[in-house]
Short mmCIF file of C-alpha atoms and ligand atoms in Angstrom, two decimals:
data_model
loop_
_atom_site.label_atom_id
_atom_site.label_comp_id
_atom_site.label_asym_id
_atom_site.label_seq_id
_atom_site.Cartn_x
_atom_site.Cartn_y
_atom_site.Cartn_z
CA UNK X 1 2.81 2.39 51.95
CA UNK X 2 2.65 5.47 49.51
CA UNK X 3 5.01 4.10 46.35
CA UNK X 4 7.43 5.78 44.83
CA UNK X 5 6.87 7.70 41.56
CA UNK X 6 9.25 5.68 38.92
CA UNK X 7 9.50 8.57 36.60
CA UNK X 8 9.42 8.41 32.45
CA UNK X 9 9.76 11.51 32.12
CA UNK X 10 13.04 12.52 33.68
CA UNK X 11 14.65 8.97 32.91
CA UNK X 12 13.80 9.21 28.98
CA UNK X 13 15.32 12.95 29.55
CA UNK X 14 18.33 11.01 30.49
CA UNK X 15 18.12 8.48 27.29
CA UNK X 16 18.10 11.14 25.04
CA UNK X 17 21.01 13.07 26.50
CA UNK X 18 23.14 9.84 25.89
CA UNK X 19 21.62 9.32 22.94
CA UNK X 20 23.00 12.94 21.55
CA UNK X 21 26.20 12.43 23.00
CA UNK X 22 26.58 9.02 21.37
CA UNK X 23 25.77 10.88 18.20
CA UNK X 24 28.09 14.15 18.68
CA UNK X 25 30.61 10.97 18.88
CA UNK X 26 29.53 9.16 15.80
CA UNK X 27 29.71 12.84 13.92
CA UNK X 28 33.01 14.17 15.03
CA UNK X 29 34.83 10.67 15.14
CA UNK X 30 33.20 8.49 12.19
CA UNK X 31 31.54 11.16 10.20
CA UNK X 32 27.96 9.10 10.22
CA UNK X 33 24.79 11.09 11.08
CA UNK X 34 22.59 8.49 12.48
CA UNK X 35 19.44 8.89 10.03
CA UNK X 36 15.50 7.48 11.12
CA UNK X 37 12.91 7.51 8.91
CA UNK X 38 8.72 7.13 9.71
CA UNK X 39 6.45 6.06 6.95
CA UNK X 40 2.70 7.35 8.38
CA UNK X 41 0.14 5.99 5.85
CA UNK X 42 -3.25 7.80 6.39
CA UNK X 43 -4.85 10.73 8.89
CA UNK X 44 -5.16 8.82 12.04
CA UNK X 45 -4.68 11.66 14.01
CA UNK X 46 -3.01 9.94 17.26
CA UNK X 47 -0.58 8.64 14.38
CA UNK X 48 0.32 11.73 13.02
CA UNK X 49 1.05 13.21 16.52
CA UNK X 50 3.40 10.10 17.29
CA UNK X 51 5.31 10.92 14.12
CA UNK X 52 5.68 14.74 14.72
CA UNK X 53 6.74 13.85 17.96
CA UNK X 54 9.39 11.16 16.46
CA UNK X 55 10.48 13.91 13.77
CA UNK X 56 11.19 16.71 16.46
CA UNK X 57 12.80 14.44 18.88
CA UNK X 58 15.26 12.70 15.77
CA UNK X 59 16.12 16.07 15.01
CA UNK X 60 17.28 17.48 18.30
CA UNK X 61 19.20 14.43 19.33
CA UNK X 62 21.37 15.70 15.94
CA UNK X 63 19.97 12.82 13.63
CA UNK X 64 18.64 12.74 10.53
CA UNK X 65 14.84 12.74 9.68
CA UNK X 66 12.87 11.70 7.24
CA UNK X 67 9.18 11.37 7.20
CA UNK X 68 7.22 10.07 4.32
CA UNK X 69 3.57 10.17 4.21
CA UNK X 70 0.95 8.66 2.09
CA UNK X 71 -3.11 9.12 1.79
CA UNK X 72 -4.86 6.14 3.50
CA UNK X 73 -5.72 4.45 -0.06
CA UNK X 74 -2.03 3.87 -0.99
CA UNK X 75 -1.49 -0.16 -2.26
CA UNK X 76 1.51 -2.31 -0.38
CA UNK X 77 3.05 -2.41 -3.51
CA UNK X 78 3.62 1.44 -3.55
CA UNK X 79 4.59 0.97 0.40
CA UNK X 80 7.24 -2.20 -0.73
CA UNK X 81 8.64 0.24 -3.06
CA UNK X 82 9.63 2.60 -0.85
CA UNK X 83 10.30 0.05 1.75
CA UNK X 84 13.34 -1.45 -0.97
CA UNK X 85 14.91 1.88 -1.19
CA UNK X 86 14.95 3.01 2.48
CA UNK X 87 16.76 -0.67 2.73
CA UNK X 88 18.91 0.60 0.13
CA UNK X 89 19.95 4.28 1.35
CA UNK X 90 23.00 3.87 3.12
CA UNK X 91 21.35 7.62 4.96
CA UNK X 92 18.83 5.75 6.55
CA UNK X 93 20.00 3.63 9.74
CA UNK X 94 16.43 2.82 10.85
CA UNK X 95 12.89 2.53 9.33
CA UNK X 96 10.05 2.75 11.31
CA UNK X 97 6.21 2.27 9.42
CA UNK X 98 3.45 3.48 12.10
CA UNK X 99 1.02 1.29 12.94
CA UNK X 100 -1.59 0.64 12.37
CA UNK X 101 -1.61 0.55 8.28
CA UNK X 102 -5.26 0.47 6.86
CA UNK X 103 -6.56 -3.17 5.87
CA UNK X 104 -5.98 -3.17 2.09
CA UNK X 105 -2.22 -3.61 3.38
CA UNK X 106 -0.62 -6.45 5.75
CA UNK X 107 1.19 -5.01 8.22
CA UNK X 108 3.36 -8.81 8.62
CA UNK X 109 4.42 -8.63 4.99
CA UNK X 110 5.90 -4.18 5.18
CA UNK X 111 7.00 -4.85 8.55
CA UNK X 112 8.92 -8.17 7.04
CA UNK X 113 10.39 -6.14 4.03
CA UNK X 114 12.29 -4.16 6.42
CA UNK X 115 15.93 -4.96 6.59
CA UNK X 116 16.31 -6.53 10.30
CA UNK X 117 19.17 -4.18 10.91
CA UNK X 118 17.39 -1.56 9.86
CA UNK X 119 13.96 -2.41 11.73
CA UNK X 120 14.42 -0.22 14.80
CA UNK X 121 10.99 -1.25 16.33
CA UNK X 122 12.33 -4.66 16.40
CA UNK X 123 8.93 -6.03 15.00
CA UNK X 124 10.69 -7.83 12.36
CA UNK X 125 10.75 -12.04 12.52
CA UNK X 126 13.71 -11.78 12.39
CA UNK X 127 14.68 -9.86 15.45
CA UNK X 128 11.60 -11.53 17.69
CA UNK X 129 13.61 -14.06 16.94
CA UNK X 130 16.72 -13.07 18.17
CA UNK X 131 15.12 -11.58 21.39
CA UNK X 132 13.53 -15.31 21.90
CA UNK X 133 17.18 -16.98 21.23
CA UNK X 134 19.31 -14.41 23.16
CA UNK X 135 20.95 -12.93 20.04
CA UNK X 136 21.89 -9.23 19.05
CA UNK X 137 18.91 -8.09 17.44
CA UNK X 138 16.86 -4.71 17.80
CA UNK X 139 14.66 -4.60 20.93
CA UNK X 140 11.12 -2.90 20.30
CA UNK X 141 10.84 0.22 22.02
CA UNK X 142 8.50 -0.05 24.56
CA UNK X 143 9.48 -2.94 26.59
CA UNK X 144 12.93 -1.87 25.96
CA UNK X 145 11.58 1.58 27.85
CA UNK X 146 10.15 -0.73 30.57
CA UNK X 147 13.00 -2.86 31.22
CA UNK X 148 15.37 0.08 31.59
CA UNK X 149 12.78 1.89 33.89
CA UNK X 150 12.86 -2.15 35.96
CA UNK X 151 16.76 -2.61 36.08
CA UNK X 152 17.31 1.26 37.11
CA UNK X 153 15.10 0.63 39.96
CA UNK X 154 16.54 -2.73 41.03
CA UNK X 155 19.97 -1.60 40.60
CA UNK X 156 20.22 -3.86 37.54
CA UNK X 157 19.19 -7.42 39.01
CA UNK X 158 15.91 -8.75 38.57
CA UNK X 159 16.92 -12.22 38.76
CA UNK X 160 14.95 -14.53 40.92
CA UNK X 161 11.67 -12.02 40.49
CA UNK X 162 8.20 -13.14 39.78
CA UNK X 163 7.40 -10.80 36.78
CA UNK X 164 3.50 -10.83 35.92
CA UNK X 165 2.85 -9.31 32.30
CA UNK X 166 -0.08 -9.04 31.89
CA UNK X 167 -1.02 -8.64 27.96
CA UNK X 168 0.02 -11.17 25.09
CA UNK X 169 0.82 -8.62 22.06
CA UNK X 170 3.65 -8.79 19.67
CA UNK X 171 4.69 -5.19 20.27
CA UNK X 172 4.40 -5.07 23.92
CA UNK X 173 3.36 -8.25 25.98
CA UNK X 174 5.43 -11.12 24.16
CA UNK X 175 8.61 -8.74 23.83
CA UNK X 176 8.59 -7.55 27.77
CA UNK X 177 7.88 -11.53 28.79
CA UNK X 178 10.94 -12.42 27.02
CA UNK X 179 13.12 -9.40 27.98
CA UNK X 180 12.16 -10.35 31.37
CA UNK X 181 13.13 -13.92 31.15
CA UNK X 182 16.70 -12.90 29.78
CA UNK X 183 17.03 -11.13 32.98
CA UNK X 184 16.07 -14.60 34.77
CA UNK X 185 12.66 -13.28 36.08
CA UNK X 186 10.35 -16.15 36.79
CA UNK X 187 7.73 -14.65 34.02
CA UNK X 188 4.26 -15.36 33.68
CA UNK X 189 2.60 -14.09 30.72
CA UNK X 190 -1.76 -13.39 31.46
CA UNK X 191 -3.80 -12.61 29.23
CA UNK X 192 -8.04 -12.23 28.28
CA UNK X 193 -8.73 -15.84 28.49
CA UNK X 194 -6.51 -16.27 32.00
CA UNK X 195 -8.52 -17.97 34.25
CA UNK X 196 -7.86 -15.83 38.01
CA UNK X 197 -5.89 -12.80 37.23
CA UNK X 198 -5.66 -10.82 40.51
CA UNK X 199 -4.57 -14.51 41.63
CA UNK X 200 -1.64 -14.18 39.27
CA UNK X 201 -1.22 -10.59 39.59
CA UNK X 202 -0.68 -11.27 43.94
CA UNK X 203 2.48 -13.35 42.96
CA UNK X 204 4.23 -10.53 41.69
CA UNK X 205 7.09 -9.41 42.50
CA UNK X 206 6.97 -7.28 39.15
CA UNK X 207 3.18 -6.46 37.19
CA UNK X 208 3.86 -5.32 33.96
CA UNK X 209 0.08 -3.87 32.49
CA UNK X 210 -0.54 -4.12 29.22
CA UNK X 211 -3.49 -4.24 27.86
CA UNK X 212 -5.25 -1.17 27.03
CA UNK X 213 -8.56 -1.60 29.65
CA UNK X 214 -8.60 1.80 31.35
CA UNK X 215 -7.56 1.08 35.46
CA UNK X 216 -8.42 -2.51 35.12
CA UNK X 217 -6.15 -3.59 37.78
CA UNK X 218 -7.05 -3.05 40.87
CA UNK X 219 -4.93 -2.06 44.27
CA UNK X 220 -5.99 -5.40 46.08
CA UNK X 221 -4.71 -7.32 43.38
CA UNK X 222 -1.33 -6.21 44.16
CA UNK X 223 1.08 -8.07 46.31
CA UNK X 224 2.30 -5.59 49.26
CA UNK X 225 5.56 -3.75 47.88
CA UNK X 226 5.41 -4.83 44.34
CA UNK X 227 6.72 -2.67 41.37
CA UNK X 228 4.16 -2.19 38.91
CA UNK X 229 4.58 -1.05 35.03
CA UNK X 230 1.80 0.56 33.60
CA UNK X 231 1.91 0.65 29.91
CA UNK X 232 -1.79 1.33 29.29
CA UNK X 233 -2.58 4.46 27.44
CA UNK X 234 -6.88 5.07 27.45
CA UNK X 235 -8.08 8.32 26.99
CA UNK X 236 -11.15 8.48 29.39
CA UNK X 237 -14.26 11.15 29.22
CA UNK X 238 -13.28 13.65 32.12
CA UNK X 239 -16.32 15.97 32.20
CA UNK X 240 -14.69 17.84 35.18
CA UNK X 241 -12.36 19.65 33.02
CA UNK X 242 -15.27 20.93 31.07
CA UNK X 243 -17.80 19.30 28.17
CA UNK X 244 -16.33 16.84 25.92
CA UNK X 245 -12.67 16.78 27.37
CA UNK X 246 -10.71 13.46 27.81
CA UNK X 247 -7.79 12.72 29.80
CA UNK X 248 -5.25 9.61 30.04
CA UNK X 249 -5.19 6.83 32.31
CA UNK X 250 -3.45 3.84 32.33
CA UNK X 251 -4.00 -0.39 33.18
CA UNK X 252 -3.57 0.24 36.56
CA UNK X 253 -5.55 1.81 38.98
CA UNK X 254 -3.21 3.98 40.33
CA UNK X 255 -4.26 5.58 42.87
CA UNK X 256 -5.38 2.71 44.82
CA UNK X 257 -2.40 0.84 43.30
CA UNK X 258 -0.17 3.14 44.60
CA UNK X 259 -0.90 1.99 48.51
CA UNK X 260 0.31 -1.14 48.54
CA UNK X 261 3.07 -0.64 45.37
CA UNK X 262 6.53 -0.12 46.04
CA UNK X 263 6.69 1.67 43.28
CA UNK X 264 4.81 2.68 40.18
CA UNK X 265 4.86 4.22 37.18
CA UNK X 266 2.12 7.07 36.02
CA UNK X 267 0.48 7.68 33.08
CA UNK X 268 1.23 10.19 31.72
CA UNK X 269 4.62 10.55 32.35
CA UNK X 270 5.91 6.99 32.98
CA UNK X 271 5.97 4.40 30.24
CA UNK X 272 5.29 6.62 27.02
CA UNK X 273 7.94 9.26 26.91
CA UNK X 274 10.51 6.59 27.16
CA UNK X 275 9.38 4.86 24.07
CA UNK X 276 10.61 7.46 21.58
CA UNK X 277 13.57 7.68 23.47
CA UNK X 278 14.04 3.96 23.18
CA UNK X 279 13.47 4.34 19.53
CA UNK X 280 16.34 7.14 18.84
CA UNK X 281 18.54 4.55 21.17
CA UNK X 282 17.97 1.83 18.51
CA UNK X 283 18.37 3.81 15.81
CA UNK X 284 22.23 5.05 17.10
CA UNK X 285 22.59 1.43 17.72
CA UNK X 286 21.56 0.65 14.37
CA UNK X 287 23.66 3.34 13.06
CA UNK X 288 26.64 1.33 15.00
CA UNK X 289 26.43 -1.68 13.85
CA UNK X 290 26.12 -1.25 10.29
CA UNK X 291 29.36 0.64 10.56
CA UNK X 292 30.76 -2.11 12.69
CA UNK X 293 31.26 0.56 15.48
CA UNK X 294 31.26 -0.29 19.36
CA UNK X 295 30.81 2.99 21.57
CA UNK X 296 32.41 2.74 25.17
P1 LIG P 1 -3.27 -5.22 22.16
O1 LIG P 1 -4.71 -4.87 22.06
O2 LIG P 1 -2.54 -5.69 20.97
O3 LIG P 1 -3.11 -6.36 23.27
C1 LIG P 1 -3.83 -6.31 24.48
C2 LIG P 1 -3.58 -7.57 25.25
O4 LIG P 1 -4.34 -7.48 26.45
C3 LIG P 1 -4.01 -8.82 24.52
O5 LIG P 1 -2.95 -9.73 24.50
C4 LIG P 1 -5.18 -9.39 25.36
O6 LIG P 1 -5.13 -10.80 25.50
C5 LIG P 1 -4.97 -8.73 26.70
N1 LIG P 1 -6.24 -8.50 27.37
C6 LIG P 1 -7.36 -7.94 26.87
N2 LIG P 1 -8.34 -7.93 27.80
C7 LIG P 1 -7.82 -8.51 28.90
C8 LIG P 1 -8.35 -8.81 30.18
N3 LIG P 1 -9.60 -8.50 30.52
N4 LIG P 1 -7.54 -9.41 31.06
C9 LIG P 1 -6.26 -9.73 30.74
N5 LIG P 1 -5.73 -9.47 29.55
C10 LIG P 1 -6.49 -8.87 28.64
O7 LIG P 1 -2.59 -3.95 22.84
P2 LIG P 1 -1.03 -3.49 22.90
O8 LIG P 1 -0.62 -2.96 21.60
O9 LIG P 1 -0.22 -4.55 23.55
O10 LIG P 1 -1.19 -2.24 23.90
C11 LIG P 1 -1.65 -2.39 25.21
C12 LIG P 1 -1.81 -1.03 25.85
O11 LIG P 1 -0.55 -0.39 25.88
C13 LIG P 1 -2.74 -0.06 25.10
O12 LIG P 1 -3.38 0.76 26.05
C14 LIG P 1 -1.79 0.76 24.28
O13 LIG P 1 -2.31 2.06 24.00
C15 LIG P 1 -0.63 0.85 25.23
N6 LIG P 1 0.66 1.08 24.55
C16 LIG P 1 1.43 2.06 25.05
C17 LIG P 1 2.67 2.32 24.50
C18 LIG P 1 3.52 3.40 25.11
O14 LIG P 1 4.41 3.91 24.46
N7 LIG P 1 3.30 3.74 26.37
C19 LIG P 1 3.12 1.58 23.41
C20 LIG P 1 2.32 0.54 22.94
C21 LIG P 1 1.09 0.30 23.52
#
């Protein structure tokens, strides 16, 4: 079996077209600019790419950007501050803070300033806890990304499915588990201390990778025809593009993966475009809600 190619790419492409026309809607009919701002603290440089990238893409889906930055030495109580008045401009639907934040600040106690309705990565108590109780709360953007990618491929039903995720993080593995189990997947969550993982992994109908071990799982761990999610980002030495060069794989061996896979997504290209696009979606529905808007 050679799977097919689930691609991020084209169906974030798609996210973001709504996403502008949702906003063209919200402009011409309610006179609210959806506004998103990104607080980077410090030069990590993959951080500062993920917030240009944020910045352009805010801007050409026609919302409002703003991006404040502070040196690597600033206090929490400087970050609180600014926290209170992004929670207090009615211009700003969503906050986002980039992790991670350096160690003099804790990321729990910024990330828990954030008004929940404001809190478009969803990290907020608040809103996990919504997600674990079924309520209306914001969805963090990467499993959100997956779990469009999963319900476009099985023509929205995934009830009944195994699910395998395999990764036990706040931002990615907890979320996806539970967004999975709202669906009424039969969810396993795996993790560093699981005792036989390719023994869980063969169960599923769905593997969702994340955990950030460059092509840890293997093809023979895969049960014939499954659908696999590779979230994994790990920049690998690739000395045949030339001295000192890198390139990206993901979790999943994908190559070998891709044999026995019904389908699969790649990396790059699969899971990480659609996590930006994810994040201008929450921030329109943010933008909604706090005007009490529903859009058809
Ligand atoms: P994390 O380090 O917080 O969590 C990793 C998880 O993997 C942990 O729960 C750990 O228990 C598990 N794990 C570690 N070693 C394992 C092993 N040998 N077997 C089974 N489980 C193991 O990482 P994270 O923030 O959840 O991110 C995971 C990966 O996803 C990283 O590569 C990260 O770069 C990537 N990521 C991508 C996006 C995107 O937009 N595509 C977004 C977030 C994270």
């Amino acid at each position: 079996m050679s799977a097919h190619i689930i691609d991020g790419k084209a169906f974030a492409e798609k996210v973001r077209h709504q996403v502008a026309a949702d906003v063209t809607l919200l402009k011409n009919n309610h006179n609210i600019i959806p506004g998103l701002a990104v607080v980077l603290v410090g030069e990590d440089p993959a951080s500062q790419v993920y917030v240009r990238n944020k910045h352009k893409q805010t801007l050409e889906a026609g919302m409002k950007s703003f991006v404040h930055t502070f040196s690597a030495e600033t206090d929490q109580t400087t970050l609180l501050a600014l926290v209170d008045q992004l929670n207090n401009d009615p211009a700003v639907h969503g906050i986002l803070v980039q992790l991670p934040l350096p160690n003099q600040i804790d990321e729990n106690a910024v990330i828990n300033a954030i008004a929940p309705e404001k809190d478009v990565d969803g990290f907020h108590v608040i809103n996990s806890g919504l997600l674990a109780t079924g309520g209306e709360g914001m969805v963090p953007c990467t499993p959100l990304g997956c779990l469009l990618m999963l319900k476009d491929h099985f023509n929205g039903n995934l009830s009944g499915k195994n699910a395998v995720v395999i990764g036990r993080s706040n931002i990615v593995g907890k979320p996806m588990a539970q967004l999975l189990l709202n669906e009424s997947c039969t969810v396993t969550i795996t993790h560093s201390r699981t005792a036989d993982l390719p023994a869980e992994v063969r169960r599923a109908d769905i593997v969702v990778a994340a955990v950030g071990r460059p092509e840890m799982v293997q093809g023979d761990w895969l049960k014939e025809g499954a659908v696999v999610i590779d979230v994994g980002i790990n920049r690998i030495p690739a000395p045949e593009r030339g001295e000192g060069k890198f390139r990206l794989v993901g979790d999943v061996n994908f190559d070998e993966a891709s044999k026995t896979a019904s389908a699969i997504t790649p990396v790059p290209g699969g899971v990480g475009p659609m996590t930006i696009a994810c994040l201008l979606r929450n921030t329109v529905t943010a933008a909604c809600r706090q005007a009490g808007i529903t859009l058809s």
